[in-house]
Coordinates of C-alpha atoms and ligand atoms in Angstrom, one line a residue:
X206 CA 15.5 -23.3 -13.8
X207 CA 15.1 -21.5 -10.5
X208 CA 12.9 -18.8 -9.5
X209 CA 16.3 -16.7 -8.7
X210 CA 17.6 -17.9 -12.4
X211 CA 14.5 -16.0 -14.2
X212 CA 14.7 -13.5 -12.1
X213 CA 18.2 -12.8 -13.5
X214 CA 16.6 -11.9 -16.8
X215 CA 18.5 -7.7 -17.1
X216 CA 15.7 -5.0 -16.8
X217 CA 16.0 -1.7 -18.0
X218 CA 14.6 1.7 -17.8
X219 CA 11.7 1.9 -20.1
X220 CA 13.0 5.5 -20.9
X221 CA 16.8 5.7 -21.2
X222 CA 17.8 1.8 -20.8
X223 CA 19.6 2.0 -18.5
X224 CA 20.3 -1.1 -16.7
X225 CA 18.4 -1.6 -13.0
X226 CA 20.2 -3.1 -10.1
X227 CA 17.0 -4.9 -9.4
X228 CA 16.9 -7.5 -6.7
X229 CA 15.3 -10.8 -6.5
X230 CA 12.3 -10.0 -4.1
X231 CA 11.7 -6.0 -5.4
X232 CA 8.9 -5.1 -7.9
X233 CA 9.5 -1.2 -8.4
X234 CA 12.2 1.5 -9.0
X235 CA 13.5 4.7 -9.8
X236 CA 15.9 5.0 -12.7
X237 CA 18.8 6.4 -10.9
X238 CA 19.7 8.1 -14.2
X239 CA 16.5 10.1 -15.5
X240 CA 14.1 9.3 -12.4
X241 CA 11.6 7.2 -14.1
X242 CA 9.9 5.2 -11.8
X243 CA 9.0 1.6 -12.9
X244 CA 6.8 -1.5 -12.2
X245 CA 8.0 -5.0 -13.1
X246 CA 5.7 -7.6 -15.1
X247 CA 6.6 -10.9 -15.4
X248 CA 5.7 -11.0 -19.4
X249 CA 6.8 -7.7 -20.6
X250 CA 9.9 -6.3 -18.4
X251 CA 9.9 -2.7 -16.6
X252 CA 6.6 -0.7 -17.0
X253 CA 6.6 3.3 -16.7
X254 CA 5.3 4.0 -13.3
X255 CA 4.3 6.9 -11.6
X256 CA 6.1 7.5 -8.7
X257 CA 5.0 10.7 -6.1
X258 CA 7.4 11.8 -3.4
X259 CA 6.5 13.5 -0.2
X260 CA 7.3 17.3 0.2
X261 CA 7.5 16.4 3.9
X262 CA 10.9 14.2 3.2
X263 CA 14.1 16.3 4.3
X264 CA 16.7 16.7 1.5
X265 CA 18.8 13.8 1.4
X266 CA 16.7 12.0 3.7
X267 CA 15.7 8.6 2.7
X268 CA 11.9 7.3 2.2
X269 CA 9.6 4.7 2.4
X270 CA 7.1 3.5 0.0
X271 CA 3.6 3.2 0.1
X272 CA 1.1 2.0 -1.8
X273 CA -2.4 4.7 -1.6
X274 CA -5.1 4.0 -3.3
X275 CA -8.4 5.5 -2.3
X276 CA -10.9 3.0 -0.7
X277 CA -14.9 2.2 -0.2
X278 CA -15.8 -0.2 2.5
X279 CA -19.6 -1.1 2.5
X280 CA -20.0 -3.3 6.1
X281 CA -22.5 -6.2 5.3
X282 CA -22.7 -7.4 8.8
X283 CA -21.2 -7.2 12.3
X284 CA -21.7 -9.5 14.9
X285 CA -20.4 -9.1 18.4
X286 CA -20.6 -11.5 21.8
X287 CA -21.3 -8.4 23.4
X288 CA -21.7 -5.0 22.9
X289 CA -23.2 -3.2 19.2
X290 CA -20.9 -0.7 17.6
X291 CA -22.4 -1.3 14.2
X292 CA -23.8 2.8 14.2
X293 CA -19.9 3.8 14.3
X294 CA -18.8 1.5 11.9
X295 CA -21.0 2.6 9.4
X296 CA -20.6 6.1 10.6
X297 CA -16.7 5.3 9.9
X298 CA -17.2 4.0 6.4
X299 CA -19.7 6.3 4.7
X300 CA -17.0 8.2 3.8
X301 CA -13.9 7.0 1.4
X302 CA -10.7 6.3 3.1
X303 CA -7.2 6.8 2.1
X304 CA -5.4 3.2 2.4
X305 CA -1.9 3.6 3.0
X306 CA -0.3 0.2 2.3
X307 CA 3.5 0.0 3.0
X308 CA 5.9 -1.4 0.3
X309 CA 8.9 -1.9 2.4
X310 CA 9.9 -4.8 4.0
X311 CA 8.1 -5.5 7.3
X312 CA 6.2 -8.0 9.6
X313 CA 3.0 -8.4 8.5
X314 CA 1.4 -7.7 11.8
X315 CA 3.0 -4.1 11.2
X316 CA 2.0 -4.1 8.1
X317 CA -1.3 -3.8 8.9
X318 CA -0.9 -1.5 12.2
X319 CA 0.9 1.1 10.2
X320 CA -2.0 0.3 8.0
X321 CA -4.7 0.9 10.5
X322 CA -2.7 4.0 12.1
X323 CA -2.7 5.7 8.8
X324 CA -6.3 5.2 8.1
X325 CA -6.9 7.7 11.2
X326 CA -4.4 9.8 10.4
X327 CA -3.6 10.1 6.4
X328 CA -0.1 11.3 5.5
X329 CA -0.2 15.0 3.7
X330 CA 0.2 14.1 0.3
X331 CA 2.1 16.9 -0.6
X332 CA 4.3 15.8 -4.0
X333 CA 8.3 17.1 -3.5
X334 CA 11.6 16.6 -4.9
X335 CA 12.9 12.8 -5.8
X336 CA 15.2 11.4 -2.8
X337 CA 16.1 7.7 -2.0
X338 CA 13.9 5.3 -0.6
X339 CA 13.8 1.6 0.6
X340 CA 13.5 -1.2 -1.4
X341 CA 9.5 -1.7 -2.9
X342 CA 9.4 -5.4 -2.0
X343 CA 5.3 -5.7 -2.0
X344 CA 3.8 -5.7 -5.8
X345 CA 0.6 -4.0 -6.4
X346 CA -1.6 -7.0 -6.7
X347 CA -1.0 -7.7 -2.8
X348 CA -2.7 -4.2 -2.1
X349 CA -6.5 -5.3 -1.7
X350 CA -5.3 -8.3 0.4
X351 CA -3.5 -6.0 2.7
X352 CA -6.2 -3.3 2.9
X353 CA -8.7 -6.2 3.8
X354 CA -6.5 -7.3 6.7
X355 CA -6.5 -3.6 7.3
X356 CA -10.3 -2.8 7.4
X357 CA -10.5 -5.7 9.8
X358 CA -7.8 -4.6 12.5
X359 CA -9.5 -1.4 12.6
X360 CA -13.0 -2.8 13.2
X361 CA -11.6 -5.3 15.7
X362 CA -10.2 -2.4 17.4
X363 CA -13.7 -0.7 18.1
X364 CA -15.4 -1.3 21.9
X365 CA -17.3 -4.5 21.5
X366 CA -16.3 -7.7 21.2
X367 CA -16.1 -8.7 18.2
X368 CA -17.5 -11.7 16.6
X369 CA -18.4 -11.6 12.8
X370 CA -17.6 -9.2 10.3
X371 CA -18.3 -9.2 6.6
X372 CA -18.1 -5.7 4.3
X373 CA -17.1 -5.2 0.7
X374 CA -14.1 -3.3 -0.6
X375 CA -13.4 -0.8 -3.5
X376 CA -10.2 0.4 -3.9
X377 CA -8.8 2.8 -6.7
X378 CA -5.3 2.0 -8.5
X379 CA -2.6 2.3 -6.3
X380 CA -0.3 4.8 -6.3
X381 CA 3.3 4.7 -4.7
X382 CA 4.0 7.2 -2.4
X383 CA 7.5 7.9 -1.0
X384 CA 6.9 9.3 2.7
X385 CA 8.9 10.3 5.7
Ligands
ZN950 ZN1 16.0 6.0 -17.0

């Protein structure tokens, strides 16, 4: 049996059953009858999710998902071939960031620069009424992967040339976001 065969397998809203028009490559919804968001296991079918949707999202505009999950970066080393930013890096990351991971799909190289923007500039998480959004094609597990790449396009970014970097990385659940 092929991947696309299980895949086939009908899922339904954990809260009023109804049938999902879920697509092969897509791990969460919205029930388009009562609103309850969902995550998809593999062993046990749709999971109640909770999913938050920007105020800052006109009405009838459509959205795209993020996963946010609050992070703490402890830098173990940084080596460069020249110059020493190491003060501003830890500077950086003594506080906890916000980790904006996008859901949709997109290049992984922008991926990780929307990533890195957002890290300077968190969204207003503001929550607002339910609209439509694009497809959540990255599952949850994929998030402290992503961040990692994220963390490291930031610190590549700084004014040295970087050689070596090693840190550590917490990051809280993830939530999915809906933003403008
Ligand atoms: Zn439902």
């Amino acid at each position: 049996m092929s991947d696309a065969a299980v895949r086939l397998i009908p899922i339904q809203c954990p809260r009023c059953q109804t049938p999902v028009p879920a697509q092969v490559d897509e791990a969460a919804w919205v029930c388009g009858q009562c609103n309850q968001g969902m995550l998809l296991s593999e062993e046990r079918g749709a999971q109640p999710l909770d999913v938050f949707f920007s105020a800052a999202i006109p009405a009838g505009g459509q959205g795209k998902p993020f996963w946010v999950s609050r992070g703490s970066v402890t830098p173990v080393l940084r080596k460069a071939y020249k110059g020493n930013q190491v003060a501003e890096m830890n500077q950086f990351w003594s506080l906890a960031r916000l980790f904006f991971v996008p859901a949709f799909k997109l290049p992984i190289q922008e991926v990780i620069s929307l990533g890195a923007r957002f890290i300077h500039q968190p969204a207003e998480m503001k929550p607002g009424a339910v609209v439509k959004f694009l497809p959540v094609v990255v599952p949850p597990a994929d998030v402290k992967a992503i961040s990692e790449y994220i963390v490291m396009s930031v610190e590549a970014a700084r004014k040295d040339a970087l050689q070596e970097l090693q840190f550590n990385i917490r990051l809280e659940p993830p939530q999915l976001w809906v933003l403008p």
